[in-house]
PDB file of C-alpha atoms in Angstrom:
ATOM      1  CA  MET Z   1    -136.165  88.267  90.897  1.00 89.00           C
ATOM      2  CA  ASN Z   2    -137.962  90.622  88.771  1.00 91.00           C
ATOM      3  CA  THR Z   3    -137.444  94.162  89.117  1.00 91.00           C
ATOM      4  CA  VAL Z   4    -139.483  97.102  87.589  1.00 92.00           C
ATOM      5  CA  CYS Z   5    -137.667  99.954  86.407  1.00 91.00           C
ATOM      6  CA  SER Z   6    -138.796 103.639  87.626  1.00 90.00           C
ATOM      7  CA  SER Z   7    -138.031 105.366  84.664  1.00 89.00           C
ATOM      8  CA  CYS Z   8    -139.618 103.518  81.819  1.00 92.00           C
ATOM      9  CA  GLN Z   9    -141.129 100.789  83.959  1.00 91.00           C
ATOM     10  CA  ALA Z  10    -139.939  98.024  81.774  1.00 93.00           C
ATOM     11  CA  THR Z  11    -139.510  94.817  83.998  1.00 93.00           C
ATOM     12  CA  ASN Z  12    -136.458  93.488  84.642  1.00 93.00           C
ATOM     13  CA  ARG Z  13    -134.343  90.156  85.353  1.00 92.00           C
ATOM     14  CA  LEU Z  14    -131.783  90.124  88.046  1.00 88.00           C
ATOM     15  CA  PRO Z  15    -130.182  87.750  90.026  1.00 87.00           C
ATOM     16  CA  GLU Z  16    -130.547  88.641  93.454  1.00 79.00           C
ATOM     17  CA  ASP Z  17    -126.908  88.644  94.172  1.00 80.00           C
ATOM     18  CA  ARG Z  18    -126.389  91.230  91.891  1.00 76.00           C
ATOM     19  CA  ILE Z  19    -128.615  94.102  93.688  1.00 76.00           C
ATOM     20  CA  ASP Z  20    -125.417  95.658  95.314  1.00 77.00           C
ATOM     21  CA  ASP Z  21    -123.839  95.886  91.814  1.00 82.00           C
ATOM     22  CA  GLY Z  22    -125.542  99.026  90.335  1.00 82.00           C
ATOM     23  CA  ALA Z  23    -127.581  97.254  88.317  1.00 87.00           C
ATOM     24  CA  LYS Z  24    -129.030  99.407  85.692  1.00 91.00           C
ATOM     25  CA  CYS Z  25    -131.889  98.681  83.695  1.00 91.00           C
ATOM     26  CA  GLY Z  26    -131.778  96.522  80.370  1.00 91.00           C
ATOM     27  CA  ARG Z  27    -134.118  98.974  78.189  1.00 94.00           C
ATOM     28  CA  CYS Z  28    -133.121 102.559  79.050  1.00 94.00           C
ATOM     29  CA  GLY Z  29    -130.260 102.151  81.342  1.00 91.00           C
ATOM     30  CA  HIS Z  30    -131.752 103.884  84.471  1.00 91.00           C
ATOM     31  CA  ALA Z  31    -130.167 102.640  87.785  1.00 90.00           C
ATOM     32  CA  LEU Z  32    -132.811  99.942  89.143  1.00 89.00           C
ATOM     33  CA  PHE Z  33    -131.759 100.825  93.162  1.00 86.00           C
ATOM     34  CA  GLU Z  34    -130.950 104.286  93.421  1.00 85.00           C
ATOM     35  CA  GLY Z  35    -133.493 104.601  96.670  1.00 87.00           C
ATOM     36  CA  ASP Z  36    -135.567 107.281  95.059  1.00 90.00           C
ATOM     37  CA  VAL Z  37    -139.403 107.688  95.832  1.00 94.00           C
ATOM     38  CA  VAL Z  38    -141.401 106.665  92.602  1.00 93.00           C
ATOM     39  CA  HIS Z  39    -144.446 109.206  91.723  1.00 95.00           C
ATOM     40  CA  ALA Z  40    -147.106 106.337  90.318  1.00 95.00           C
ATOM     41  CA  THR Z  41    -150.159 107.564  88.742  1.00 95.00           C
ATOM     42  CA  ALA Z  42    -152.889 104.892  87.665  1.00 95.00           C
ATOM     43  CA  ALA Z  43    -151.138 104.123  84.648  1.00 93.00           C
ATOM     44  CA  THR Z  44    -148.475 102.747  86.220  1.00 94.00           C
ATOM     45  CA  LEU Z  45    -148.864 101.889  89.611  1.00 95.00           C
ATOM     46  CA  ASP Z  46    -149.914  98.115  88.508  1.00 94.00           C
ATOM     47  CA  LYS Z  47    -146.815  97.914  86.786  1.00 93.00           C
ATOM     48  CA  TYR Z  48    -144.952  98.462  90.159  1.00 94.00           C
ATOM     49  CA  LEU Z  49    -147.351  96.148  92.223  1.00 95.00           C
ATOM     50  CA  GLN Z  50    -145.649  93.394  89.992  1.00 91.00           C
ATOM     51  CA  ASP Z  51    -142.443  93.648  91.346  1.00 91.00           C
ATOM     52  CA  ASP Z  52    -140.803  91.162  93.449  1.00 92.00           C
ATOM     53  CA  LEU Z  53    -139.474  93.864  95.836  1.00 91.00           C
ATOM     54  CA  PRO Z  54    -142.237  94.367  98.425  1.00 95.00           C
ATOM     55  CA  VAL Z  55    -143.572  97.944  98.022  1.00 96.00           C
ATOM     56  CA  VAL Z  56    -144.923 100.509  99.883  1.00 97.00           C
ATOM     57  CA  ILE Z  57    -147.025 103.189  98.928  1.00 98.00           C
ATOM     58  CA  ASP Z  58    -147.688 106.592 100.546  1.00 98.00           C
ATOM     59  CA  PHE Z  59    -151.547 108.207  99.643  1.00 98.00           C
ATOM     60  CA  TRP Z  60    -150.857 111.917 100.056  1.00 97.00           C
ATOM     61  CA  ALA Z  61    -151.780 115.070  99.125  1.00 97.00           C
ATOM     62  CA  PRO Z  62    -149.700 118.144  98.513  1.00 96.00           C
ATOM     63  CA  TRP Z  63    -152.400 120.231 100.838  1.00 96.00           C
ATOM     64  CA  CYS Z  64    -151.779 118.037 103.704  1.00 96.00           C
ATOM     65  CA  GLY Z  65    -149.813 118.932 106.687  1.00 96.00           C
ATOM     66  CA  PRO Z  66    -149.037 115.791 108.031  1.00 96.00           C
ATOM     67  CA  CYS Z  67    -148.047 114.634 104.266  1.00 97.00           C
ATOM     68  CA  VAL Z  68    -145.661 117.220 103.784  1.00 96.00           C
ATOM     69  CA  ASN Z  69    -144.799 116.922 106.988  1.00 96.00           C
ATOM     70  CA  PHE Z  70    -144.001 113.012 106.860  1.00 97.00           C
ATOM     71  CA  ALA Z  71    -142.094 112.815 103.392  1.00 97.00           C
ATOM     72  CA  PRO Z  72    -138.739 113.825 104.175  1.00 97.00           C
ATOM     73  CA  ILE Z  73    -138.904 110.482 106.751  1.00 97.00           C
ATOM     74  CA  PHE Z  74    -140.500 108.510 103.923  1.00 97.00           C
ATOM     75  CA  GLU Z  75    -137.345 109.620 101.587  1.00 97.00           C
ATOM     76  CA  ASP Z  76    -135.147 109.086 104.278  1.00 97.00           C
ATOM     77  CA  VAL Z  77    -135.965 105.160 104.927  1.00 97.00           C
ATOM     78  CA  ALA Z  78    -136.462 104.930 101.187  1.00 96.00           C
ATOM     79  CA  GLN Z  79    -132.570 105.670 100.496  1.00 95.00           C
ATOM     80  CA  GLU Z  80    -131.738 103.618 103.618  1.00 95.00           C
ATOM     81  CA  ARG Z  81    -133.880 100.246 102.235  1.00 94.00           C
ATOM     82  CA  ALA Z  82    -133.186 100.709  98.865  1.00 90.00           C
ATOM     83  CA  GLY Z  83    -132.706  97.420  96.587  1.00 87.00           C
ATOM     84  CA  LYS Z  84    -135.036  95.923  99.996  1.00 91.00           C
ATOM     85  CA  ILE Z  85    -138.225  97.580  99.629  1.00 93.00           C
ATOM     86  CA  ARG Z  86    -139.622 100.069  96.631  1.00 94.00           C
ATOM     87  CA  PHE Z  87    -141.565 103.270  98.329  1.00 97.00           C
ATOM     88  CA  ILE Z  88    -144.155 105.009  95.884  1.00 97.00           C
ATOM     89  CA  LYS Z  89    -146.421 108.117  96.471  1.00 97.00           C
ATOM     90  CA  VAL Z  90    -149.629 108.748  94.856  1.00 98.00           C
ATOM     91  CA  ASN Z  91    -150.865 111.827  94.883  1.00 97.00           C
ATOM     92  CA  THR Z  92    -154.754 111.455  95.960  1.00 97.00           C
ATOM     93  CA  GLU Z  93    -155.613 114.752  94.354  1.00 96.00           C
ATOM     94  CA  ALA Z  94    -154.092 113.787  91.352  1.00 96.00           C
ATOM     95  CA  GLU Z  95    -155.252 110.230  90.766  1.00 96.00           C
ATOM     96  CA  PRO Z  96    -158.631 110.294  92.737  1.00 96.00           C
ATOM     97  CA  GLU Z  97    -159.318 106.880  90.645  1.00 96.00           C
ATOM     98  CA  LEU Z  98    -156.624 104.890  93.186  1.00 96.00           C
ATOM     99  CA  SER Z  99    -157.905 106.350  96.128  1.00 95.00           C
ATOM    100  CA  ALA Z 100    -161.503 105.597  95.384  1.00 96.00           C
ATOM    101  CA  ARG Z 101    -159.887 101.762  94.380  1.00 96.00           C
ATOM    102  CA  PHE Z 102    -157.814 101.533  97.490  1.00 96.00           C
ATOM    103  CA  ARG Z 103    -160.323 103.019  99.504  1.00 95.00           C
ATOM    104  CA  ILE Z 104    -158.169 105.800 100.982  1.00 96.00           C
ATOM    105  CA  ARG Z 105    -160.464 107.654 103.667  1.00 94.00           C
ATOM    106  CA  SER Z 106    -157.743 109.788 105.542  1.00 95.00           C
ATOM    107  CA  ILE Z 107    -154.279 110.993 104.477  1.00 96.00           C
ATOM    108  CA  PRO Z 108    -151.705 109.923 104.615  1.00 97.00           C
ATOM    109  CA  THR Z 109    -152.617 106.013 104.282  1.00 97.00           C
ATOM    110  CA  ILE Z 110    -149.483 104.417 103.886  1.00 98.00           C
ATOM    111  CA  MET Z 111    -149.656 100.521 102.401  1.00 97.00           C
ATOM    112  CA  VAL Z 112    -147.519  97.773 102.358  1.00 97.00           C
ATOM    113  CA  PHE Z 113    -147.855  94.955  99.390  1.00 97.00           C
ATOM    114  CA  ASN Z 114    -145.865  91.859  98.912  1.00 94.00           C
ATOM    115  CA  GLU Z 115    -145.851  89.455  96.109  1.00 89.00           C
ATOM    116  CA  GLY Z 116    -148.993  91.938  94.612  1.00 90.00           C
ATOM    117  CA  LYS Z 117    -151.249  91.726  97.655  1.00 94.00           C
ATOM    118  CA  MET Z 118    -151.390  94.053 100.859  1.00 95.00           C
ATOM    119  CA  VAL Z 119    -150.089  92.935 104.361  1.00 96.00           C
ATOM    120  CA  ASP Z 120    -150.295  96.058 106.423  1.00 96.00           C
ATOM    121  CA  MET Z 121    -152.160  99.357 106.399  1.00 96.00           C
ATOM    122  CA  LEU Z 122    -151.153 102.533 108.640  1.00 94.00           C
ATOM    123  CA  SER Z 123    -153.404 105.708 108.803  1.00 94.00           C
ATOM    124  CA  GLY Z 124    -151.643 108.653 109.482  1.00 93.00           C
ATOM    125  CA  ALA Z 125    -147.992 110.130 110.222  1.00 94.00           C
ATOM    126  CA  MET Z 126    -145.524 108.851 112.213  1.00 94.00           C
ATOM    127  CA  PRO Z 127    -141.820 109.230 113.483  1.00 96.00           C
ATOM    128  CA  LYS Z 128    -138.726 107.877 111.287  1.00 97.00           C
ATOM    129  CA  ALA Z 129    -138.102 105.186 114.282  1.00 97.00           C
ATOM    130  CA  PRO Z 130    -141.783 103.828 114.796  1.00 97.00           C
ATOM    131  CA  PHE Z 131    -141.828 103.983 111.109  1.00 97.00           C
ATOM    132  CA  ASN Z 132    -139.226 101.747 110.531  1.00 96.00           C
ATOM    133  CA  THR Z 133    -140.399  99.137 113.351  1.00 96.00           C
ATOM    134  CA  TRP Z 134    -143.939  99.211 111.338  1.00 96.00           C
ATOM    135  CA  LEU Z 135    -142.031  98.033 108.108  1.00 96.00           C
ATOM    136  CA  ASN Z 136    -140.244  95.485 110.156  1.00 95.00           C
ATOM    137  CA  GLU Z 137    -142.768  94.016 111.602  1.00 95.00           C
ATOM    138  CA  SER Z 138    -145.159  94.180 108.352  1.00 92.00           C
ATOM    139  CA  LEU Z 139    -142.203  92.345 106.237  1.00 88.00           C
TER     140      LEU Z 139
END
């Protein structure tokens, strides 16, 4: 499988059976599957969408109450699904071109991508259990 390093955006080729072995980036040595949420920009998002892992993007803004309340849930699920799904946040205030490109009309908006194509979208925040259920159904 090919996966993108969240630190240097290098693409790393890795056997799928080595995901749980503490894989590190061949360029910078950063852990590839630590479960951290990645903050993407217009310059980096397309690279992350090339990842062989499914990608979940949370389009949010710092002034949005539901977005701020949903952030810990998003981070918890990212930790739990490390090595299986890549979790990304896009600040719509800092990245208006991405908001326009993905036609974000309300926040938070969560999109699931598989092989670079959007497979599902959700508008609004939700508790952890329904969010996990939605992810399972989407993938």
